[in-house]
CSV table of C-alpha atoms in Angstrom, one decimal:
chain,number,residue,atom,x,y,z
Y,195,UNK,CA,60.3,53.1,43.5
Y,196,UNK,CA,59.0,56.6,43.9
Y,197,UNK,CA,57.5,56.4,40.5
Y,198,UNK,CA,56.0,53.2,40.9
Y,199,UNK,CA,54.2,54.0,44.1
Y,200,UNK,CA,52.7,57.4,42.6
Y,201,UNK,CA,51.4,55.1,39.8
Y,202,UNK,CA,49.8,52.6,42.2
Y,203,UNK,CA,47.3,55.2,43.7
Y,204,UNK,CA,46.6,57.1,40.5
Y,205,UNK,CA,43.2,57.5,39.6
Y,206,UNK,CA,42.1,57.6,36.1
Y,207,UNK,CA,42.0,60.7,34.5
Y,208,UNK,CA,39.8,63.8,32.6
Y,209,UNK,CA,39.2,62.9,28.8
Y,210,UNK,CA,41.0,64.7,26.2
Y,211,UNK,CA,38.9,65.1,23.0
Y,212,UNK,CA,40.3,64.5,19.2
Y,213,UNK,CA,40.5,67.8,17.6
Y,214,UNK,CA,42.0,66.2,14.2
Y,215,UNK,CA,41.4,64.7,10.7
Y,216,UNK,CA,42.4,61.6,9.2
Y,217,UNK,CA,44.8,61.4,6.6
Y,218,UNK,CA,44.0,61.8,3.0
Y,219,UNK,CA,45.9,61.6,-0.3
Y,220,UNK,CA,47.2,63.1,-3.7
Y,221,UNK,CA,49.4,61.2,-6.1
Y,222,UNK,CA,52.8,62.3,-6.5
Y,223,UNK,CA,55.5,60.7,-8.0
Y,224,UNK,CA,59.3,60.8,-6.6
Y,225,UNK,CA,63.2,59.8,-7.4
Y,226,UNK,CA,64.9,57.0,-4.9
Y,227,UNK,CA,68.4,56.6,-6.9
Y,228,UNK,CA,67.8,55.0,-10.4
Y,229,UNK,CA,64.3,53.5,-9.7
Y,230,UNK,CA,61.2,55.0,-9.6
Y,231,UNK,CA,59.1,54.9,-6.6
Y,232,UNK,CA,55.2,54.9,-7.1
Y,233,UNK,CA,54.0,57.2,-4.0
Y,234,UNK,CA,51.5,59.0,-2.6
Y,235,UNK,CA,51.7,62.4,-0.8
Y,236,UNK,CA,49.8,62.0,2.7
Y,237,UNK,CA,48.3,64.5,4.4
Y,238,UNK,CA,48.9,64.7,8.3
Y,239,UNK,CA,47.2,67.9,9.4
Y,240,UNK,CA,47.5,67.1,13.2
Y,241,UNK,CA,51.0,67.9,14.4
Y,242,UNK,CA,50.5,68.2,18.2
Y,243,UNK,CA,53.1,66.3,20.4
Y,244,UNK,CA,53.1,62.1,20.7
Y,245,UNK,CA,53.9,60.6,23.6
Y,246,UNK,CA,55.9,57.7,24.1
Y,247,UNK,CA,55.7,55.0,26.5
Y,248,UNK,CA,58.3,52.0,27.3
Y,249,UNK,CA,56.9,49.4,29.7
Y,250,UNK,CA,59.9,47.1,30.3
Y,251,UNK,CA,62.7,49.6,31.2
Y,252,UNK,CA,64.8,47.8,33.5
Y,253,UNK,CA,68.1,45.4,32.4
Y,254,UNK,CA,68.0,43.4,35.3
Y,255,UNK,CA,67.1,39.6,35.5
Y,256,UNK,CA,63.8,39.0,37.1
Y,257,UNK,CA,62.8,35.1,36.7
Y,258,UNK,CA,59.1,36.1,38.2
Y,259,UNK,CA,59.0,39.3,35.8
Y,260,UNK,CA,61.0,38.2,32.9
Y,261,UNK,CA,59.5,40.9,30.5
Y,262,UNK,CA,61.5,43.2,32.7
Y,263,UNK,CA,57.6,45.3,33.2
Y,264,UNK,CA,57.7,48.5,35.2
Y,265,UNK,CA,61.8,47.8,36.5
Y,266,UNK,CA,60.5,45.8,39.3
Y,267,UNK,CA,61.9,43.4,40.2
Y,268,UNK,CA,59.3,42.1,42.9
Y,269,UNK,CA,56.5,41.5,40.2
Y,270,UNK,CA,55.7,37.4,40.2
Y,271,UNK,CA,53.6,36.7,37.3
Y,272,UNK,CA,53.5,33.6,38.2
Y,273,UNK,CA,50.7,33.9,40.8
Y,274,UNK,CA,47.5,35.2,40.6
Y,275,UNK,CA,48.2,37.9,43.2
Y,276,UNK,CA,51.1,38.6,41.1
Y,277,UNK,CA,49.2,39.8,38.1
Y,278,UNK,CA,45.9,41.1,40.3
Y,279,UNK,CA,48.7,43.6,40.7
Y,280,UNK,CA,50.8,44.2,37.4
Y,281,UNK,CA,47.1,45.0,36.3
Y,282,UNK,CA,46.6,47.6,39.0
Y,283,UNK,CA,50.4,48.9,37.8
Y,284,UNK,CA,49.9,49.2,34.3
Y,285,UNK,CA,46.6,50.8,34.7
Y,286,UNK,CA,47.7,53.2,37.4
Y,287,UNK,CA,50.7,53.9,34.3
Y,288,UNK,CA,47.9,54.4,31.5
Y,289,UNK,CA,46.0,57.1,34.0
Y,290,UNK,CA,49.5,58.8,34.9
Y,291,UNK,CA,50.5,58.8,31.3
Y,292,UNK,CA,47.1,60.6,29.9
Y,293,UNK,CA,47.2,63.4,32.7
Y,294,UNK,CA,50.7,64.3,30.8
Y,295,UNK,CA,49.6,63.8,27.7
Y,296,UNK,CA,46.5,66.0,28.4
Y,297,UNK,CA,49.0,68.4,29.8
Y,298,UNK,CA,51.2,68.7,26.4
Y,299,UNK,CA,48.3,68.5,24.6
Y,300,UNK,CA,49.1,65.3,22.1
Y,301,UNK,CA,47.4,63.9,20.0
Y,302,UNK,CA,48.3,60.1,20.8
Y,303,UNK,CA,50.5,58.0,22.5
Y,304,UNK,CA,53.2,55.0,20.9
Y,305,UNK,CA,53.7,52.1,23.0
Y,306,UNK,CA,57.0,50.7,21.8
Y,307,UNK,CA,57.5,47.5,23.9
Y,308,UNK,CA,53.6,46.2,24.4
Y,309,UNK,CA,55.1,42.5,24.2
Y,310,UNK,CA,57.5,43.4,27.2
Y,311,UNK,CA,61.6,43.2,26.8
Y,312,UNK,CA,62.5,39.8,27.6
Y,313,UNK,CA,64.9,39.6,24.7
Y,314,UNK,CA,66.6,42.9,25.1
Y,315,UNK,CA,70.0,40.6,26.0
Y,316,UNK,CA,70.2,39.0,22.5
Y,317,UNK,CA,69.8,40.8,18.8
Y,318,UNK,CA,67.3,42.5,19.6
Y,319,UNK,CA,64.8,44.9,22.1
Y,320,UNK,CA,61.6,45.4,20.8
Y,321,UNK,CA,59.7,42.5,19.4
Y,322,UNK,CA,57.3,44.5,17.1
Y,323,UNK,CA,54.5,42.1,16.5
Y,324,UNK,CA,51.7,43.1,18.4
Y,325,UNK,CA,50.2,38.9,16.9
Y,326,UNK,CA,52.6,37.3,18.9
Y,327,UNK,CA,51.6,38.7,22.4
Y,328,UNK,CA,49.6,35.3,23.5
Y,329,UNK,CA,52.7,34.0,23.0
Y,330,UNK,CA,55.4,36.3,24.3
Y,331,UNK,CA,53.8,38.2,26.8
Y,332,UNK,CA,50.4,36.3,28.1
Y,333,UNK,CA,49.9,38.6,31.3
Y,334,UNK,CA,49.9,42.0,29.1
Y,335,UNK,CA,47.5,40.2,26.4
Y,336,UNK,CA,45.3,39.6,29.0
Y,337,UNK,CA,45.1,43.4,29.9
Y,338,UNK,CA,46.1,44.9,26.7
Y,339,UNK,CA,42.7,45.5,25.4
Y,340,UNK,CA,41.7,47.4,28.6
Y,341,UNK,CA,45.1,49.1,28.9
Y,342,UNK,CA,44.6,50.9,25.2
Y,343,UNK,CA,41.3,51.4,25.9
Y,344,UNK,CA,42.1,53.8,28.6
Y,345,UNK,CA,44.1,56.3,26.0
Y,346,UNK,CA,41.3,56.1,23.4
Y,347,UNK,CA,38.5,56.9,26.0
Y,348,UNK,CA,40.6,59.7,26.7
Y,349,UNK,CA,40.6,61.0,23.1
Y,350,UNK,CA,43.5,60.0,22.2
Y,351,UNK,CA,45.1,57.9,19.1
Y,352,UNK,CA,47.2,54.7,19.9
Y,353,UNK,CA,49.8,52.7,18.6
Y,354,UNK,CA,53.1,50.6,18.7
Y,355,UNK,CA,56.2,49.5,17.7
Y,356,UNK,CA,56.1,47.0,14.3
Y,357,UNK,CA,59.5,45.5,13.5
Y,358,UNK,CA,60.0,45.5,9.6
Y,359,UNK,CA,62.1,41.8,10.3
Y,360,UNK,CA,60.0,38.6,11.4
Y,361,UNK,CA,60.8,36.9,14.6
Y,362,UNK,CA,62.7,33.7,15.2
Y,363,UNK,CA,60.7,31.4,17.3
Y,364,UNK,CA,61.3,30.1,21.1
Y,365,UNK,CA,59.9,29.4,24.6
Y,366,UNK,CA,59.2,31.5,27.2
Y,367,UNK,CA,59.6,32.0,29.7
Y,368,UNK,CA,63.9,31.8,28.0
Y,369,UNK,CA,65.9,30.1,30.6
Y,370,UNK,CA,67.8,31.8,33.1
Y,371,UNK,CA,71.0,34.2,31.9
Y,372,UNK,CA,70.2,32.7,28.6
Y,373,UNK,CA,72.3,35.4,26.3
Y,374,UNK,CA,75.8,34.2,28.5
Y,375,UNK,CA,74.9,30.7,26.5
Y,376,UNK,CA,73.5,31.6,23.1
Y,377,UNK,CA,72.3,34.7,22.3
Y,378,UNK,CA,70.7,33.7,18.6
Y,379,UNK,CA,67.8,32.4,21.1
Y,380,UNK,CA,66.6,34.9,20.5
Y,381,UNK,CA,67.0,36.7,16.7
Y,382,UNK,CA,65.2,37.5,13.9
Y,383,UNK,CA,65.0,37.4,10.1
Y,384,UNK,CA,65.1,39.6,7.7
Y,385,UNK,CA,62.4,39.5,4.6
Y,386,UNK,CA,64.3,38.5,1.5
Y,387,UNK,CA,62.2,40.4,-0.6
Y,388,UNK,CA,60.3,43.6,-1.0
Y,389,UNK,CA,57.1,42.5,-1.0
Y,390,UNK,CA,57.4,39.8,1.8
Y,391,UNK,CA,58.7,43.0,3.6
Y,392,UNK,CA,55.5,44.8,2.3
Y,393,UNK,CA,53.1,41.9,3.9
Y,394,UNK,CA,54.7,41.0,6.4
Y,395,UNK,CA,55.0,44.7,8.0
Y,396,UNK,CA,50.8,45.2,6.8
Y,397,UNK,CA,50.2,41.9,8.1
Y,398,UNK,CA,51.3,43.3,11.9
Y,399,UNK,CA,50.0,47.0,11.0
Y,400,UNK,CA,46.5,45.1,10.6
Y,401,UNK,CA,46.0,43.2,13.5
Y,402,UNK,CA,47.1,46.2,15.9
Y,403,UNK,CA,44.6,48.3,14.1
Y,404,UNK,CA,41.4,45.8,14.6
Y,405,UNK,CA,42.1,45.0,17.9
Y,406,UNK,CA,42.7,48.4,19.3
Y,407,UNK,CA,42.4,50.7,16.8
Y,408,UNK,CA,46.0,51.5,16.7
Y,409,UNK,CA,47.1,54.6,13.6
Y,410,UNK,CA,50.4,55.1,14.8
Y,411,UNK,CA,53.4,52.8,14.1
Y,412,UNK,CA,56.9,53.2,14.8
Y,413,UNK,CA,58.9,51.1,12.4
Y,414,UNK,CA,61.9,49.3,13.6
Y,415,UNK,CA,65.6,48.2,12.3
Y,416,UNK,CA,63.5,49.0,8.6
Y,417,UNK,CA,66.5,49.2,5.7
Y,418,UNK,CA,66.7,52.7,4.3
Y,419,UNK,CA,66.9,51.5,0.7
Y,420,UNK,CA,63.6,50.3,0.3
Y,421,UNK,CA,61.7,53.3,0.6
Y,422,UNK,CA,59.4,51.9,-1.8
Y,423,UNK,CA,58.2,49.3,0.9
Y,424,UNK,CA,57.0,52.1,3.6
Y,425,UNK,CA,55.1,53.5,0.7
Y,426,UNK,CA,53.2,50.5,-0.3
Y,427,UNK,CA,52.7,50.3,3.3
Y,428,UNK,CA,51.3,53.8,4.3
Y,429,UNK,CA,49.0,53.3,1.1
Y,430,UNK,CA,47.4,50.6,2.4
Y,431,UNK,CA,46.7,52.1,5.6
Y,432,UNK,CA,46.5,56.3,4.7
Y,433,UNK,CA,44.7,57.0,8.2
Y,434,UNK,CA,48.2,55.9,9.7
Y,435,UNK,CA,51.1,57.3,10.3
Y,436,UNK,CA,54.1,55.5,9.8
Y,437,UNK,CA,57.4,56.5,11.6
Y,438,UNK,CA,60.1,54.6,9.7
Y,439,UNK,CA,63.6,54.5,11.9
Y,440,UNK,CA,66.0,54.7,9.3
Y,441,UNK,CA,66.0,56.4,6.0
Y,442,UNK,CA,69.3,57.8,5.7
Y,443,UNK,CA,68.1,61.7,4.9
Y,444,UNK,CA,66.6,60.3,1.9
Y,445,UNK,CA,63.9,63.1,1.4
Y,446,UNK,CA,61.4,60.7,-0.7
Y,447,UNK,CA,60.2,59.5,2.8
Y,448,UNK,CA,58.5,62.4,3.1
Y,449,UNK,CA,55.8,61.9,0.4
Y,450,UNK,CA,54.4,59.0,2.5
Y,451,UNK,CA,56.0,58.9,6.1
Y,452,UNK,CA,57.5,60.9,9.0
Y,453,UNK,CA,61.0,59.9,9.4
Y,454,UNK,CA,62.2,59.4,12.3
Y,455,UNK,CA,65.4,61.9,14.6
Y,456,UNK,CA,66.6,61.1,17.6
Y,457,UNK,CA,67.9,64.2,19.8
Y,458,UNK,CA,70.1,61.6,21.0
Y,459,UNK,CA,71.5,59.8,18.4
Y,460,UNK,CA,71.1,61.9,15.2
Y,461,UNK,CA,70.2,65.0,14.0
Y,462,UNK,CA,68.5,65.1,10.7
Y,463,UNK,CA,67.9,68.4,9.0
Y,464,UNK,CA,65.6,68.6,6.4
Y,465,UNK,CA,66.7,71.2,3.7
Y,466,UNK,CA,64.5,74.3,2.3
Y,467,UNK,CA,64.8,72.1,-1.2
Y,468,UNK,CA,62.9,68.8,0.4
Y,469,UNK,CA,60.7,70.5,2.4
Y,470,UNK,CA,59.4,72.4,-1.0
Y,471,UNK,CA,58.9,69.4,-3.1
Y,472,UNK,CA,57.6,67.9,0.0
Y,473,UNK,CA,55.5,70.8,1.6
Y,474,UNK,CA,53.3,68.8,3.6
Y,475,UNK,CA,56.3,66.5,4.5
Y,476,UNK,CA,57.8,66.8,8.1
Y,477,UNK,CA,59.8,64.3,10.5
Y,478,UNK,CA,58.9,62.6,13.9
Y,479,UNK,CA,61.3,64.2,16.2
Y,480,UNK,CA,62.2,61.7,19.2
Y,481,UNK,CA,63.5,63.5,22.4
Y,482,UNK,CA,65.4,60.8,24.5
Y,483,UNK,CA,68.2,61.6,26.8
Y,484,UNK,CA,68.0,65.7,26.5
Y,485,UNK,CA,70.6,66.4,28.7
Y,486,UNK,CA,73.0,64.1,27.0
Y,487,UNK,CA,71.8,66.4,24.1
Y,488,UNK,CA,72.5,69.7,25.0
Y,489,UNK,CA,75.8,68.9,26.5
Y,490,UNK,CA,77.0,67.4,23.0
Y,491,UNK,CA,75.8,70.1,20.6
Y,492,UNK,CA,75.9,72.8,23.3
Y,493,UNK,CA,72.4,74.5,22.2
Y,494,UNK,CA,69.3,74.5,24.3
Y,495,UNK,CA,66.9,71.5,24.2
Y,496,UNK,CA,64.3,74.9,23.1
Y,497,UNK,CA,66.2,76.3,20.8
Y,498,UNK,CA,66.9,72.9,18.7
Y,499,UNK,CA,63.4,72.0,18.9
Y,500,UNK,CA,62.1,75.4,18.2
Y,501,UNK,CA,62.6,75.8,14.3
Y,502,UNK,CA,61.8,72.3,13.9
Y,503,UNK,CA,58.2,72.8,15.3
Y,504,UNK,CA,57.9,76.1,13.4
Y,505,UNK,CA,58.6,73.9,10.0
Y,506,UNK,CA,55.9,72.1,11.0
Y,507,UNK,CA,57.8,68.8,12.3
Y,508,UNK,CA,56.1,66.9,15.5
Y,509,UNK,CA,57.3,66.1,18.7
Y,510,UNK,CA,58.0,62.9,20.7
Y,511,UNK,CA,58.5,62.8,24.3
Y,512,UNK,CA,58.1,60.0,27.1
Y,513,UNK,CA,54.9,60.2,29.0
Y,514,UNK,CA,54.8,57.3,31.9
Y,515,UNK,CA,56.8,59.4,34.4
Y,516,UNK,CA,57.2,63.6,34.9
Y,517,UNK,CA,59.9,64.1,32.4
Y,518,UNK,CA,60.8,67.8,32.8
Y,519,UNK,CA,61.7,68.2,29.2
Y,520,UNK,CA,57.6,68.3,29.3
Y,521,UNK,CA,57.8,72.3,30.0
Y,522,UNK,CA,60.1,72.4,26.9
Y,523,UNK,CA,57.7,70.9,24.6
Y,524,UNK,CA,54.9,73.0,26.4
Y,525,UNK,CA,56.7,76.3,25.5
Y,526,UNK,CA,57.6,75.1,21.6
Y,527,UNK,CA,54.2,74.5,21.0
Y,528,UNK,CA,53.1,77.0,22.5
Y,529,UNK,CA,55.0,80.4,21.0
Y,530,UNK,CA,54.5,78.3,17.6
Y,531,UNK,CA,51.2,78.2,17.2
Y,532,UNK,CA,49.7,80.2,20.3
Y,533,UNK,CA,46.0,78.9,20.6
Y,534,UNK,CA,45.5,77.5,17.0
Y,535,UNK,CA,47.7,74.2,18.4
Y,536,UNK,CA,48.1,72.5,16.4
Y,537,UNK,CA,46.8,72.2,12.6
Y,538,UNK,CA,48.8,72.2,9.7
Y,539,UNK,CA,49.3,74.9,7.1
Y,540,UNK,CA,52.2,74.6,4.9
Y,541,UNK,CA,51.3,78.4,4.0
Y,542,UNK,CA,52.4,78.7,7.3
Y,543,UNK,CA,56.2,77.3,7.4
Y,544,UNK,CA,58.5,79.2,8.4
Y,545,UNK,CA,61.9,78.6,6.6
């Protein structure tokens, strides 16, 4: 509640200017097991921090605030009064969440739940289709236009979670303690072939990028063994980065994408061998749960992160409340690349 009352009276806050490039391309050519994948090697020169944002964070049943927003449970978005103030919320959020973005330095934020949570009971958490948001989530379409806006007057890049399935259809609000009945109310699809995969994936990637701009996606539940499919996608879009979930160490993801490591879940080291046929290559390293972290492995959140940074990897840390893993990230960055944060030079990597 704490949180939620400091985000209430925030004001917004200072702007933080791009310092960064766009992508941009050479061919290149890699191996994926016995077929061929036609690639190209992007260029990412920007490797400052990216902060991460979850909006519905709360596994408790609200029937007033059934995307689970903000854990409250005393949000009715039902009333008019009810979203006068999940509007002053989520703004007061965007404000708090660009002071600690400005104070790691990032170079954008990921929104991964924009369409809210209200499935996270059945197969799935993140719904990862920023087109269904009318539909899903009506009181954060309303605002969501505004809400980005915030970040990018601030100088900062955007984006959000796309799921690599396609969603099973249904009503909400769902009805309530709908998973104790059927969970498959909720579910998705998978595409049955690559190149549904392909469009349907660039189909989502589109709309979030003409409605707000958005050129950073987090790719969700993706299957490892189409690698091929995140490269057709990143070619169609090479001012993105795309942050594929799984791709099971294979190191031809890092001709066209950051792969994604959770401190949390699994460690993924990239070998001196990938890194030099993939020089400008690195992975999108996720920092959830540190503690949890540090007590498994028994090595410092710092001294994990450290070499990582120094090969030229980038950082992800949540943003929407005063993490103090923050400091960490701070000090990485900071006693890696001093005050030339934070543009790539593979020239540079330390091994």
């Amino acid at each position: 509640m704490q949180r939620l009352r400091l985000l209430t009276f925030l004001l917004p806050i200072c702007f933080l200017a791009a310092c960064s490039q766009p992508s941009n391309f050479a061919e290149a050519r890699s191996q994926s097991g016995s077929t061929k994948v036609a690639a190209r090697t992007f260029t990412w020169n920007d490797r400052r921090a990216i902060g991460t944002i979850f909006l519905g964070n709360s596994p408790a049943y609200a029937p007033n605030n059934p995307r689970k927003w903000l854990n409250s449970k005393d949000l009715n978005l039902f009333t008019p009064a009810g979203k006068t103030e999940f509007r002053k919320r989520m703004m007061g959020l965007a404000a708090y969440s660009i002071h600690h973005l400005r104070q790691i330095n990032a170079q954008g934020v990921i929104v991964f739940d924009v369409e809210g949570i209200e499935a996270a009971d059945g197969a799935y958490t993140w719904v990862g289709d920023p087109r269904l948001l009318e539909e899903r989530a009506p009181e954060m379409d309303e605002i969501a236009d505004e809400f980005f806006q915030k970040f990018k007057d601030a100088g900062l890049r955007v984006g959000v979670t796309i799921r690599s399935q396609f969603m099973y259809p249904y009503q909400t609000p769902l009805p309530p303690r709908w998973w104790e009945k059927d969970k498959n109310i909720a579910h998705y699809w998978s595409y049955k072939t690559k190149e549904d995969a392909v469009k349907g994936i660039s189909e989502k990637i589109a709309y979030a990028r003409k409605r707000w701009g958005a050129t950073l996606f987090y790719i969700d539940s993706n299957n490892d063994k189409w690698s091929d499919v995140i490269a057709k996608v990143q070619q169609q879009f090479p001012d993105s980065l795309i942050i594929p979930e799984h791709t099971n160490n294979n190191p031809d993801y890092l001709a066209f994408s950051a792969p994604l490591e959770r401190v949390d879940a699994w460690k993924y080291d990239v070998n001196r061998e990938h890194r030099e046929q993939h020089p400008q290559g690195f992975k999108a390293v996720l920092i959830r749960d540190p503690k949890q972290f540090e007590q498994k492995y028994r090595i410092s959140l710092y001294d994990y992160l450290l070499p990582k940074v120094q090969v030229g990897d980038v950082l992800m840390i949540n943003v929407w409340y005063p993490e103090p893993y923050q400091q960490v990230v701070q000090k990485v960055y900071r006693d890696v690349y001093g005050d030339r944060c934070c543009t790539w030079n593979p020239k540079n990597r330390r091994s």
